[in-house]
C-alpha positions as a printed NumPy array, in Angstrom:
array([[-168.003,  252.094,   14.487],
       [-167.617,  248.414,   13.837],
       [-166.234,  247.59 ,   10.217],
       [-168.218,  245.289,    7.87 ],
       [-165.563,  242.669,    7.011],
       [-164.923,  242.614,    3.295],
       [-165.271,  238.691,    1.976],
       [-162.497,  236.591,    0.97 ],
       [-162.316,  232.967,   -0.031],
       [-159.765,  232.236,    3.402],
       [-162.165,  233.73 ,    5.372],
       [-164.956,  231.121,    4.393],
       [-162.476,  228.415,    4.874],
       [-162.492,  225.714,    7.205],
       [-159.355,  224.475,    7.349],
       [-158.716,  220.314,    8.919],
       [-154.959,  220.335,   10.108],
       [-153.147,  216.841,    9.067],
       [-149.863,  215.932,   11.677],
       [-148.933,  213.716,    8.565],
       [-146.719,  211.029,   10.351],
       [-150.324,  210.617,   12.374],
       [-152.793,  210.282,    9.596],
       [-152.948,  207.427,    7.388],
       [-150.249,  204.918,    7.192],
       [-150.947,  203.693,    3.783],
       [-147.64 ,  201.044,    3.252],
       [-147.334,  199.837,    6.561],
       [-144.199,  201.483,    7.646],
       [-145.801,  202.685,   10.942],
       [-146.064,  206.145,    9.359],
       [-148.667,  208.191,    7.458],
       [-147.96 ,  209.616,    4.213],
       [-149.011,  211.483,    1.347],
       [-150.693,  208.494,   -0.33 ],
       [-152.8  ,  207.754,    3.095],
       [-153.997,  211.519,    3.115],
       [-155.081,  211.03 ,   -0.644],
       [-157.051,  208.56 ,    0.253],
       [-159.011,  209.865,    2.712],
       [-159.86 ,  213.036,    0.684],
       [-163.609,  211.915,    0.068],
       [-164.209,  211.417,    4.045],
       [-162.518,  215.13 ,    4.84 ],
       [-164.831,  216.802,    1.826],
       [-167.695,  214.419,    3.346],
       [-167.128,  216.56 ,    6.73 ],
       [-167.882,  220.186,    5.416],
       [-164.299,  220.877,    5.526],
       [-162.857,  222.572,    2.139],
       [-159.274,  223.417,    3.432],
       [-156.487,  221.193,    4.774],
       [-153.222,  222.304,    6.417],
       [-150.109,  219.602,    6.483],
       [-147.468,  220.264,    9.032],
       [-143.921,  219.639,    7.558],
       [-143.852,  217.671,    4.767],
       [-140.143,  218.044,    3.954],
       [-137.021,  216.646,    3.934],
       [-135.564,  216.238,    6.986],
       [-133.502,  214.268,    9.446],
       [-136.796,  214.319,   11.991],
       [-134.981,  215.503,   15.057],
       [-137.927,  217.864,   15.402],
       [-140.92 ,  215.902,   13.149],
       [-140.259,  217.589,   10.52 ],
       [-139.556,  221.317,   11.587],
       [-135.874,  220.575,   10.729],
       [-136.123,  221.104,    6.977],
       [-132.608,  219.525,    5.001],
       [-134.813,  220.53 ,    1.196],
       [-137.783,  222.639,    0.82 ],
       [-137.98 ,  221.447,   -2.6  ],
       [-137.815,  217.062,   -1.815],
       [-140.524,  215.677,    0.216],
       [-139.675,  213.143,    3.36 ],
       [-139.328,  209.67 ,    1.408],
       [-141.637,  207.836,    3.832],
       [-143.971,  210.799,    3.455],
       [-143.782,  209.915,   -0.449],
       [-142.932,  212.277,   -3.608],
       [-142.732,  215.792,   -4.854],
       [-145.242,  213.936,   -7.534],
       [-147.561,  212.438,   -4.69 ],
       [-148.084,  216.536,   -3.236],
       [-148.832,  217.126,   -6.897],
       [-151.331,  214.516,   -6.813],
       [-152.409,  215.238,   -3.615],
       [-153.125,  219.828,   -4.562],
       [-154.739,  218.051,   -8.145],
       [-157.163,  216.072,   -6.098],
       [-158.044,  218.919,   -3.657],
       [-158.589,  221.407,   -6.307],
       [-161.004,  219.017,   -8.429],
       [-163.139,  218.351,   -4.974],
       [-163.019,  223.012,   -4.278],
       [-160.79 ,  222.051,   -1.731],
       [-157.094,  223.963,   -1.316],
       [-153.904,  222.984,    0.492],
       [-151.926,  224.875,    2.886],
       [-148.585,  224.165,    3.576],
       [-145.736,  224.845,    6.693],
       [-143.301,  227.203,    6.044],
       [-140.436,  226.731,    8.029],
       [-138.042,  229.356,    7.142],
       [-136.504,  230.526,   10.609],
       [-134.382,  227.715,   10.914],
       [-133.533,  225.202,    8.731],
       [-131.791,  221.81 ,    9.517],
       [-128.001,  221.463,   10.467],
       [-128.148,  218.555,    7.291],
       [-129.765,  221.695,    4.948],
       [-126.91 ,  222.438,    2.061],
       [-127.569,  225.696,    3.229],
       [-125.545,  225.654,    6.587],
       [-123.279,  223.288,    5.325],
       [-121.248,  225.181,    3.688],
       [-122.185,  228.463,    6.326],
       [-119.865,  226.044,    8.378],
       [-117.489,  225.234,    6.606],
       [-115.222,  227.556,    6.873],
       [-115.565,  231.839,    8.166],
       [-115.22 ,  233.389,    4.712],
       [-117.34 ,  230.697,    2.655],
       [-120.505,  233.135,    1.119],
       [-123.285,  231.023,    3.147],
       [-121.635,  231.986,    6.539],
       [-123.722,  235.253,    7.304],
       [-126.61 ,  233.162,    6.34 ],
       [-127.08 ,  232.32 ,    9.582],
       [-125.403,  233.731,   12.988],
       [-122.22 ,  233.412,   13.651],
       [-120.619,  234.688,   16.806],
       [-117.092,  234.831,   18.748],
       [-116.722,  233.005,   22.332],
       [-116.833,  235.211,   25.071],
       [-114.18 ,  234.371,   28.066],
       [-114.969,  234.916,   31.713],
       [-112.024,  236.647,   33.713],
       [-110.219,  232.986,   34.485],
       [-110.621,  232.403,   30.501],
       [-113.318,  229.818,   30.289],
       [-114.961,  230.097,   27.007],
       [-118.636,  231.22 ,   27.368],
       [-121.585,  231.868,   25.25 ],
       [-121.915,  234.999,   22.934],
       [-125.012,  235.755,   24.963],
       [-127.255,  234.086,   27.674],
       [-129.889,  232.853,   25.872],
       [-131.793,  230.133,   26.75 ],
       [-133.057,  227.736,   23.933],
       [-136.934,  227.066,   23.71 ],
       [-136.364,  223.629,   24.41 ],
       [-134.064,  224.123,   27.186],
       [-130.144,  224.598,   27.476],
       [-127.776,  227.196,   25.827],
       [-129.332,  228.663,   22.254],
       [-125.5  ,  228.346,   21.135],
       [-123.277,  225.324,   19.782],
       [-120.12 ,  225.939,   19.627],
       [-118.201,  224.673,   16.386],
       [-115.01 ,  223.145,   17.135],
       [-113.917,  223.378,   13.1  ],
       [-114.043,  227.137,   12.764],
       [-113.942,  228.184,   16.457],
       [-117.275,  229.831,   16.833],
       [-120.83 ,  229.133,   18.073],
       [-123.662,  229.307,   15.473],
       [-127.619,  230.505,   17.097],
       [-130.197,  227.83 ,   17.357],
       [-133.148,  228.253,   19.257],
       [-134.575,  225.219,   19.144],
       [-132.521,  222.263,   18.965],
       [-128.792,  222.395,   18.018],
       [-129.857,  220.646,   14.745],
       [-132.022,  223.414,   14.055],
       [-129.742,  226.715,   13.043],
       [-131.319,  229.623,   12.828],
       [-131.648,  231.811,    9.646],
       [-130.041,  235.034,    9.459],
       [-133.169,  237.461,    8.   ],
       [-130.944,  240.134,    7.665],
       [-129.05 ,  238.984,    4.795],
       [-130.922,  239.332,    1.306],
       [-129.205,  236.718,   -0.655],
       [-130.578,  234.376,    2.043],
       [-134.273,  235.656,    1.866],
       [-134.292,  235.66 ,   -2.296],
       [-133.219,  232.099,   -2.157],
       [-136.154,  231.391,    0.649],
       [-138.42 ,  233.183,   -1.513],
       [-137.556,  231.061,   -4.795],
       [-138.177,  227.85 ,   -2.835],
       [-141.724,  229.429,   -1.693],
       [-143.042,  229.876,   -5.476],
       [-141.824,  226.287,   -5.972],
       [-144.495,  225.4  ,   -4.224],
       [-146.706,  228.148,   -5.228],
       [-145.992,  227.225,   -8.785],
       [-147.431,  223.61 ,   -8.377],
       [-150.482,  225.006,   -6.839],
       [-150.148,  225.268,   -3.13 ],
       [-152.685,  227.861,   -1.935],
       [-151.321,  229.292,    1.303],
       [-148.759,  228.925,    4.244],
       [-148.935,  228.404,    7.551],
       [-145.584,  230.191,    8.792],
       [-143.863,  228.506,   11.262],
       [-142.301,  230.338,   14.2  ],
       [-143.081,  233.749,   12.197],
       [-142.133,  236.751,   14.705],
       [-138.593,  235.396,   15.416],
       [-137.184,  235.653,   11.573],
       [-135.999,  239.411,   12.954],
       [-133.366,  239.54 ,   15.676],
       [-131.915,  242.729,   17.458],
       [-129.625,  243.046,   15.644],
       [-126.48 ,  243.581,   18.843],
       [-127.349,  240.064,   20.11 ],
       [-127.733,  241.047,   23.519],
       [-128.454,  239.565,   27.051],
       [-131.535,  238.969,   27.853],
       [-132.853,  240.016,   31.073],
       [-131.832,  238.394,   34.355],
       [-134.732,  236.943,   36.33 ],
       [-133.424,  233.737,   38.077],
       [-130.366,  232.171,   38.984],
       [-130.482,  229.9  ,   36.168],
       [-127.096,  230.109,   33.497],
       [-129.725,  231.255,   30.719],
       [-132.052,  233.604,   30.191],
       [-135.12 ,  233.781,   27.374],
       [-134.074,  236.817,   25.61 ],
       [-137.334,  236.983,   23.932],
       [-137.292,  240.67 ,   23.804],
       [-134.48 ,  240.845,   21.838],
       [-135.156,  237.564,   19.292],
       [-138.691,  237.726,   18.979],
       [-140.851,  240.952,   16.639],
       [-137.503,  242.267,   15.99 ],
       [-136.865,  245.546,   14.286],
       [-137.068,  244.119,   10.723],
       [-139.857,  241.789,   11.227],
       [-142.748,  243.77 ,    9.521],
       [-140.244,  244.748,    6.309],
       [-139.558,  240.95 ,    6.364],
       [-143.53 ,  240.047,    5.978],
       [-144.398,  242.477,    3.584],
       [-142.212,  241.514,    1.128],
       [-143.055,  238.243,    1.813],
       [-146.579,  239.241,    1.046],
       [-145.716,  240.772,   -2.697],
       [-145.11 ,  236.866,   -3.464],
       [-148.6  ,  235.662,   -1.37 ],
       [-150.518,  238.147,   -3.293],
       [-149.288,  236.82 ,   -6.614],
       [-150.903,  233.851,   -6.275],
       [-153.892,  235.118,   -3.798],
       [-152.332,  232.657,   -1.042],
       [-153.69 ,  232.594,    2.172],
       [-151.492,  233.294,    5.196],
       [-151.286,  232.763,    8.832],
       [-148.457,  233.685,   11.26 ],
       [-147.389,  231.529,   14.148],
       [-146.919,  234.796,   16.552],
       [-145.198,  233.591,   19.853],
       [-144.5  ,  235.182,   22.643],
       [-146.55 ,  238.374,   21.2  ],
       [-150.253,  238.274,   22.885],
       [-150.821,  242.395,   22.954],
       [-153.801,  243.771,   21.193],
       [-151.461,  246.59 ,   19.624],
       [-148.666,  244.29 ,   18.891],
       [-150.984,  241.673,   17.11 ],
       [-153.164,  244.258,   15.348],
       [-150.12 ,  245.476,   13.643],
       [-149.279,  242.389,   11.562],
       [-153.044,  241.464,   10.44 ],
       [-154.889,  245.028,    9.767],
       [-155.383,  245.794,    6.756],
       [-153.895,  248.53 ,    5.856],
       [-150.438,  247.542,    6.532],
       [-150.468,  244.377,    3.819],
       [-149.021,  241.566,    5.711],
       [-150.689,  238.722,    7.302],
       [-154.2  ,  237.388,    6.964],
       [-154.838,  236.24 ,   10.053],
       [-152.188,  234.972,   13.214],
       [-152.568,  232.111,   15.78 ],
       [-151.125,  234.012,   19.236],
       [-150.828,  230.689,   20.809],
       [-153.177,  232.236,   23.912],
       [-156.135,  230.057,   23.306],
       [-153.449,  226.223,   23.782],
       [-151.541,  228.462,   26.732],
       [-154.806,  228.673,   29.518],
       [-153.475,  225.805,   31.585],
       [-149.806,  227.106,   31.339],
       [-147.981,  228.762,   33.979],
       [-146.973,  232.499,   33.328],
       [-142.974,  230.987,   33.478],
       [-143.875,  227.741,   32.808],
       [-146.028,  225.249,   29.911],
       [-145.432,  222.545,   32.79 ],
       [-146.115,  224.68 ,   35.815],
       [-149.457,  224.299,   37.248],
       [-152.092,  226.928,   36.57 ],
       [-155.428,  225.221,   36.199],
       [-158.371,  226.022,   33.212],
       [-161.261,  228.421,   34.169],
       [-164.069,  229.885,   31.704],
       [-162.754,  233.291,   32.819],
       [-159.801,  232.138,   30.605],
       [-161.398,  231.615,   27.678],
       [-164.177,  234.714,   27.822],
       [-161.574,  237.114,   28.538],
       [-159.692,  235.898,   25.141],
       [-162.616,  234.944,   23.009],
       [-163.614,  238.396,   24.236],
       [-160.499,  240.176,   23.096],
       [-159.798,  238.829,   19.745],
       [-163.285,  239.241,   18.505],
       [-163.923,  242.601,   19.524],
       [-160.11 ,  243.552,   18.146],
       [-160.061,  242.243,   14.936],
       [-162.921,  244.245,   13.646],
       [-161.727,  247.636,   14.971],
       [-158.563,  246.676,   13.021],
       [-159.993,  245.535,   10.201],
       [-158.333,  242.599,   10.405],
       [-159.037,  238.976,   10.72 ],
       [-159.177,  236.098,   13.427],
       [-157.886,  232.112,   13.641],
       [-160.352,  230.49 ,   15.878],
       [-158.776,  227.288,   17.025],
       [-158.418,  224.867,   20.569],
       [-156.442,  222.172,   19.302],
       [-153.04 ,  221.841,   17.504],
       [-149.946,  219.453,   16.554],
       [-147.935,  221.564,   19.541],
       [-150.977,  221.368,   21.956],
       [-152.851,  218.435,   24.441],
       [-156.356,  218.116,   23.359],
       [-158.818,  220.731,   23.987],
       [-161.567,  217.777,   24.967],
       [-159.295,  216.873,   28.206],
       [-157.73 ,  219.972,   29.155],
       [-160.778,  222.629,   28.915],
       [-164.07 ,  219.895,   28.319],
       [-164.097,  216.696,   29.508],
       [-163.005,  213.142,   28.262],
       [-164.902,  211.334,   31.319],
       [-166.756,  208.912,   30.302],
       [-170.297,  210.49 ,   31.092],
       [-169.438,  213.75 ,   29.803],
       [-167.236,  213.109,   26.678],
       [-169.439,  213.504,   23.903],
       [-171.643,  216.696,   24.783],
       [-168.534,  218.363,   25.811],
       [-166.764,  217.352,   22.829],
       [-169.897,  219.237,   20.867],
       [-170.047,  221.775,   23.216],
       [-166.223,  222.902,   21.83 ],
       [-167.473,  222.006,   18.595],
       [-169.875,  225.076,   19.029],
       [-167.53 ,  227.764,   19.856],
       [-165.214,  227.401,   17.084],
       [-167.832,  227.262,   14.701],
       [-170.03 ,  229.812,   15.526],
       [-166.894,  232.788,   16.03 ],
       [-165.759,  235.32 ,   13.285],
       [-162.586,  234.047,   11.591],
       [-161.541,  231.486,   10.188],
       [-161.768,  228.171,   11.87 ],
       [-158.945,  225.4  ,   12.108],
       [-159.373,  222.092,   13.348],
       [-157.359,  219.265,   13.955],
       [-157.763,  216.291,   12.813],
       [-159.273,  213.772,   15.178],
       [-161.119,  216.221,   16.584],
       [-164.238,  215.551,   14.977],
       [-164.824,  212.349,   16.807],
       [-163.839,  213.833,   20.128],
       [-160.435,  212.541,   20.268],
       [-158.669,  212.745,   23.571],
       [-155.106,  212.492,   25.746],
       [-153.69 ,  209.358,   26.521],
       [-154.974,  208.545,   29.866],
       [-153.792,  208.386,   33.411],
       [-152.609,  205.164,   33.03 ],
       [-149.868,  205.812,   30.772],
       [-146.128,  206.057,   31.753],
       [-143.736,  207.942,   30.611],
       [-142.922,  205.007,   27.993],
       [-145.703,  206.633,   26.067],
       [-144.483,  210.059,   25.643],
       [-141.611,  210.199,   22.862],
       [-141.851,  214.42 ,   22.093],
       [-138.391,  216.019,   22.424],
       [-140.171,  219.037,   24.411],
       [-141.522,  217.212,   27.188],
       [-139.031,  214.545,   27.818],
       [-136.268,  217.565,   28.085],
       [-138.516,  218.958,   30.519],
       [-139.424,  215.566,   32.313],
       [-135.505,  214.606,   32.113],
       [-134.222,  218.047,   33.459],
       [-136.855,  218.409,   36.907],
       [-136.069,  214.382,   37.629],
       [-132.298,  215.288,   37.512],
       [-132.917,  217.857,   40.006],
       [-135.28 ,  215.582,   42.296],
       [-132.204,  213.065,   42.244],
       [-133.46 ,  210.637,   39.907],
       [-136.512,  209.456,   41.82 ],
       [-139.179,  208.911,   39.655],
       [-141.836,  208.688,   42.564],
       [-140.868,  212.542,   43.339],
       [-142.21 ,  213.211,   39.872],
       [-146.205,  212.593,   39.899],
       [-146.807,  216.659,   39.655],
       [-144.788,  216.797,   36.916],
       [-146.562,  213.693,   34.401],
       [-150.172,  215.539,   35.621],
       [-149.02 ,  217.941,   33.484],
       [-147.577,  215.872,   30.481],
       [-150.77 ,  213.877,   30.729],
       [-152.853,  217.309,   30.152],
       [-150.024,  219.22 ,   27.801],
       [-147.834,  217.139,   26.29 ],
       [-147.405,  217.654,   22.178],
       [-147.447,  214.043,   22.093],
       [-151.436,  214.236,   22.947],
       [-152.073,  216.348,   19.55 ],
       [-149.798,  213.639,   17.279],
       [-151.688,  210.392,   18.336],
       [-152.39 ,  208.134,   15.207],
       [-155.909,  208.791,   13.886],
       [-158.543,  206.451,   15.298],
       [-160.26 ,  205.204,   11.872],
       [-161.876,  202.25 ,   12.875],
       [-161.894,  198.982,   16.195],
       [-159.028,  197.156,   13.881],
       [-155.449,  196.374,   15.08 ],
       [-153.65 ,  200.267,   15.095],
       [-156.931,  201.87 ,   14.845],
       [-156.99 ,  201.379,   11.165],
       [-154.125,  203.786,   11.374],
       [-151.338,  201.483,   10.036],
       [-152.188,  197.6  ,    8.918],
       [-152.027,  194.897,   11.655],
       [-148.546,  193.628,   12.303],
       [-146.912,  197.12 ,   12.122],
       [-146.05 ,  199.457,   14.629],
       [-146.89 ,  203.011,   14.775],
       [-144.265,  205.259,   15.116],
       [-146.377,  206.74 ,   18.344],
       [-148.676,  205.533,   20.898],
       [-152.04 ,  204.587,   19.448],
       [-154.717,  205.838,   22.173],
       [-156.429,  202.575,   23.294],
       [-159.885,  204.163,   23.907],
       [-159.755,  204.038,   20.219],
       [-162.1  ,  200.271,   20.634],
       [-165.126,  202.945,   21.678],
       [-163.771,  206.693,   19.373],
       [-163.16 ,  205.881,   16.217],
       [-164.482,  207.528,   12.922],
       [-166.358,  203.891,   11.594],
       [-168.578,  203.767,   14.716],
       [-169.903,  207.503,   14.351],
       [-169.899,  208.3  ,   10.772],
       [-173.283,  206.883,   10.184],
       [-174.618,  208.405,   13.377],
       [-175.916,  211.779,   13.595],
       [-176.133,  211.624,   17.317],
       [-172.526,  211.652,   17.592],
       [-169.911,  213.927,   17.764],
       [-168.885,  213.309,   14.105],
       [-172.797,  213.935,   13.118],
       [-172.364,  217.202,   15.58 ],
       [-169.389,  218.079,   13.812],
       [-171.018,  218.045,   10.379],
       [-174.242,  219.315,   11.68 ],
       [-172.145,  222.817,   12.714],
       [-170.173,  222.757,    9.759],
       [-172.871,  222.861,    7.198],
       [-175.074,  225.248,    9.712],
       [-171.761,  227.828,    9.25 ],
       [-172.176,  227.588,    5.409],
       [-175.523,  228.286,    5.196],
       [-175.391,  231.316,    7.863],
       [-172.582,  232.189,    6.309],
       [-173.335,  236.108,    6.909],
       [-173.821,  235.559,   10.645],
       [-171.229,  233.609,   11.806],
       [-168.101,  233.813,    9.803],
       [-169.209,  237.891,    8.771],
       [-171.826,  239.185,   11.689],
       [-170.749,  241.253,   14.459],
       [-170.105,  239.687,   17.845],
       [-171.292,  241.356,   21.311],
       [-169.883,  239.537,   24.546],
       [-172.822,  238.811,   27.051],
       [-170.857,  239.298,   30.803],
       [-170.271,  237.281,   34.004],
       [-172.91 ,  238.639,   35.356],
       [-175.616,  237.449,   32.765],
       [-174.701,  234.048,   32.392],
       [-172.724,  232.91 ,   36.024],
       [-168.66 ,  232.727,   35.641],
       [-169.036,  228.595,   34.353],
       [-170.882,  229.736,   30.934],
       [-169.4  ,  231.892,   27.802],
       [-171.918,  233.541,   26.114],
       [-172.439,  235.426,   23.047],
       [-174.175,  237.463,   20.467],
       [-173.943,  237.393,   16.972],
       [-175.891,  239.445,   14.719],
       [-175.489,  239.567,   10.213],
       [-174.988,  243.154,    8.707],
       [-176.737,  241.796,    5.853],
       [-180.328,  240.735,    7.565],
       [-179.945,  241.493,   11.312],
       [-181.017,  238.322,   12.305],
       [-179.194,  237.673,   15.68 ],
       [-178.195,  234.665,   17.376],
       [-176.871,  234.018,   20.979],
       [-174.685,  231.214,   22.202],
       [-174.153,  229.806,   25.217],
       [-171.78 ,  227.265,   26.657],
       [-171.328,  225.479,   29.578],
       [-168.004,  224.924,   30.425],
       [-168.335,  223.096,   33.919],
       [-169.791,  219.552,   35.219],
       [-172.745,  221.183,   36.571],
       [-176.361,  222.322,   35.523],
       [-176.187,  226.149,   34.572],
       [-179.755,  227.873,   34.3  ],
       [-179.196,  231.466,   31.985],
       [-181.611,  234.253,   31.376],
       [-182.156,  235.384,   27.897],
       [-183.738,  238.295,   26.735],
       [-183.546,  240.209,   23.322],
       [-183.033,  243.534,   23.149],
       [-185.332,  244.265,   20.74 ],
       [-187.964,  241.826,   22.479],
       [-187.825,  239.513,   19.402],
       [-188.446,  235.441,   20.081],
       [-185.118,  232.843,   19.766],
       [-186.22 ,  229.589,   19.011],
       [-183.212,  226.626,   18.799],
       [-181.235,  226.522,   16.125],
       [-178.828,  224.006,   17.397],
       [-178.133,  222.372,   20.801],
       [-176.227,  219.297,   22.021],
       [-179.061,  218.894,   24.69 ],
       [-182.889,  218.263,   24.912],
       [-183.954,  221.47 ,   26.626],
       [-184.551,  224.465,   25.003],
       [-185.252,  227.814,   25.885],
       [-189.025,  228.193,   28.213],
       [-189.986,  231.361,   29.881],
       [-187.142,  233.211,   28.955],
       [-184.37 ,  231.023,   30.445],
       [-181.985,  228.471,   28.944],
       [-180.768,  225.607,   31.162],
       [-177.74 ,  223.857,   30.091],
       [-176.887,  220.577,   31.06 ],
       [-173.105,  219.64 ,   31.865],
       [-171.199,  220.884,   28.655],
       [-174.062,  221.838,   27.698],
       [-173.938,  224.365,   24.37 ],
       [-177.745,  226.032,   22.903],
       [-177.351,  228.435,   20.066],
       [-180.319,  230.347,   19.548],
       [-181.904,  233.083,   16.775],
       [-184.035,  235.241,   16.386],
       [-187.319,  234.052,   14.072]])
């Protein structure tokens, strides 16, 4: 039997992610800030939108934008002030909107107080704040590794510290040391810097990197698959043995405040394994993102291997999640499109020129018409896209993808004409493609950052034709679309954030279209969506169960529904209910 989802206020959210250094530059630096985002409070209300989400606000060197945290209590000075985020939660909460903020607490920065003194010497009090280990020596004594693993962006996950004659874990970059969840003075001080924020009126977290805060504890190998020096060890550094002790008591401080959560779970995509940190009953997390929904174009052992999009993709996942959650009593994050993702439009739409805009409404249509709660990021409402073909790799500046691009053209001898596979990926993947500068208006910088600046990143030049000025008095356009969907949402509030959800198959609707059924506990009115995910007409027969008649509720297209079938133009997306 299906559970009927108790409400909550984060489940009715809609929550508009902000990359802040991408948003508004509002002192012509070349980077947004708090003030910018302030500003443009009254067009993200104007949306439907009631919740935003800022990636890393913090202090930090910026080795990693912002992931590299040096003070969870002092705000990036070009970002602004502790006093400008007050401003900023003040404003919010007198327009019923709330903040969310990252939480970034399983690493911290190599400049953070924290490891300084871990490092400074083996019996300072910090040093089993993070992890600390010995040099192995191979049999001709060549100092090696305490284990093999490989860091997420490539390379060792140890640095080895010539002042106390150890190496210290960190599996990102060497700047970014990991935290050592096992020890409890460490996690009490974490926790005080959390109600700092919760104190000032912060209304939920977004955890960063959330399943790898508990390690096996022994440290050891991780399993041998190549001939490659190191190995990714993510069985033994990712849902470690502690991690669920770790997240409830992190939740006794959420529930405090009634603070929304949601867990960044990598490398865990398992029903049973997922289920476990969002039902219910075990009091942890609200709601995770599993990262499955930004990996469909990703190799199995690679982001930059080949491994093309196909609706299959997306059904079998849409299909998953929804049908989970419920038996878990849990929740959902519906999403496409994040700060450490290539935009959804390009990679599982289309951004050609003849197809951009319905397919761009056509996404718009899944994620708001899903149980959960959905999360959108910002630009996506005006069908932002990746940087083109044209581009070089002068464009792409992300840490992730030039390591990647750097390491495959050292092993192709430097020749950068040996390398076209690998930029057809960057141009589809890259992070780079998620952090563009928002495209406000046809002025120098997009109306991003004030004309004789220059934008810390790329500025997408189709933003002449996709910016937010030449569709925000349209209804036709994706913007309209996007605002169309969001207040339809609100006002069936019961069927598509609450109803149930009842997959139609392959075999109903052709392997190009995902289709649908929603249906409210409250009235049992039904509706059924369809989407085209391909370049070609798709004709679908619909018939009702209960031999009711669907009229339109919302379409990106002309054609309706006649004689029982629905034919959807290229991207096409009808949702239909019952009358």
């Amino acid at each position: 039997m299906t559970n009927v989802p108790e409400k909550a206020w984060w489940k009715e959210a809609v929550v508009y992610q902000i990359y802040p250094a991408s948003f508004k530059d509002s002192n012509g630096d070349g980077l947004g800030d708090v003030p910018g985002i302030i500003s443009k409070i009254p067009y993200i209300k104007s949306l439907g939108v009631n919740t935003i989400w800022l990636s890393p606000i913090f202090a930090s060197p910026q080795n990693d934008m912002g992931y590299d945290i040096s003070d969870y209590r002092s705000i990036h000075a070009p970002y602004g002030t502790v006093e400008d985020v007050q401003v900023l939660i003040d404003q919010l909460h007198s327009n019923d909107m709330r903040l969310l903020m990252d939480l970034v607490v399983n690493h911290t920065s190599d400049e953070h107080d924290w490891f300084k003194e871990s490092r400074s010497s083996k019996d300072n009090p910090k040093r089993d704040w993070y992890f600390w280990r010995d040099p192995k020596y191979d049999s001709e004594g060549n100092r090696k590794e305490p284990n093999n693993w490989r860091s997420i962006f490539g390379g060792s996950a140890w640095h080895f510290d010539e002042q106390t004659g150890q190496y210290y874990l960190a599996l990102f970059l060497p700047s970014q040391p990991d935290l050592n969840w096992s020890n409890e003075d460490m996690r009490k001080a974490s926790y005080d810097d959390i109600r700092f924020w919760l104190d000032r009126g912060v209304d939920g977290f977004r955890i960063d990197s959330m399943n790898l805060m508990s390690k096996h504890p022994d440290l050891p190998d991780g399993k041998v698959v190549d001939d490659e020096p190191y190995q990714s060890g993510a069985e033994f550094f990712a849902s470690g043995p502690k991690m669920h002790d770790y997240i409830r008591e992190m939740r006794a401080i959420f529930d405090e405040y009634d603070a929304m959560t949601v867990g960044e779970l990598g490398f865990t995509k398992d029903e049973q394994s997922v289920s476990e940190y969002v039902a219910n009953d075990r009091h942890e997390l609200n709601m995770v993102f599993t990262g499955d929904i930004v990996d469909m174009d990703f190799d199995p052992d690679s982001k930059y291997g080949r491994d093309d999009f196909h609706p299959r993709k997306i059904r079998h996942i849409t299909n998953m999640w929804q049908r989970v959650m419920p038996k878990v009593n849990g929740w959902n994050s519906v999403y496409l499109d994040n700060h450490d993702s290539g935009r959804s439009l390009s990679r599982y739409g289309s951004d050609a020129p003849e197809h951009r805009s319905t397919a761009a409404k056509m996404l718009a249509t899944y994620l708001l018409t899903l149980s959960g709660t959905p999360f959108m990021l910002a630009g996506q409402e005006i069908g932002m896209a990746n940087l083109g073909k044209d581009y070089g790799t002068e464009a792409y500046i992300d840490v992730e993808g030039r390591n990647h691009y750097d390491a495959v053209l050292k092993t192709r001898g430097g020749d950068h004409f040996k390398m076209g596979d690998v930029m057809r990926e960057i141009q589809l993947k890259s992070r780079d493609h998620g952090r563009l500068p928002m495209q406000w208006d046809d002025s120098a910088n997009a109306g991003f950052s004030p004309e004789g600046t220059t934008p810390w990143m790329t500025v997408n030049k189709d933003y002449i034709d996709w910016n937010v000025a030449s569709q925000v008095d349209d209804p036709d356009s994706v913007l309209g679309y996007w605002r169309k969907m969001l207040a339809l949402r609100k006002e069936y509030t019961d069927l598509f954030t609450y109803g149930s959800y009842k997959p139609l198959s392959e075999l109903d609707t052709g392997e190009m279209v995902l289709g649908y059924e929603r249906e409210s506990f409250e009235t049992g009115k039904r509706a059924v969506v369809l989407l085209n995910f391909s370049d070609k007409e798709q004709k679908v027969h619909v018939e009702s169960p209960s031999r009711e008649e669907y009229e339109v509720l919302v379409s990106n297209q002309e054609n309706g529904i006649k004689a029982g079938y629905v034919t959807l133009e290229p991207y096409g997306a009808v949702t239909l209910v019952s009358k």
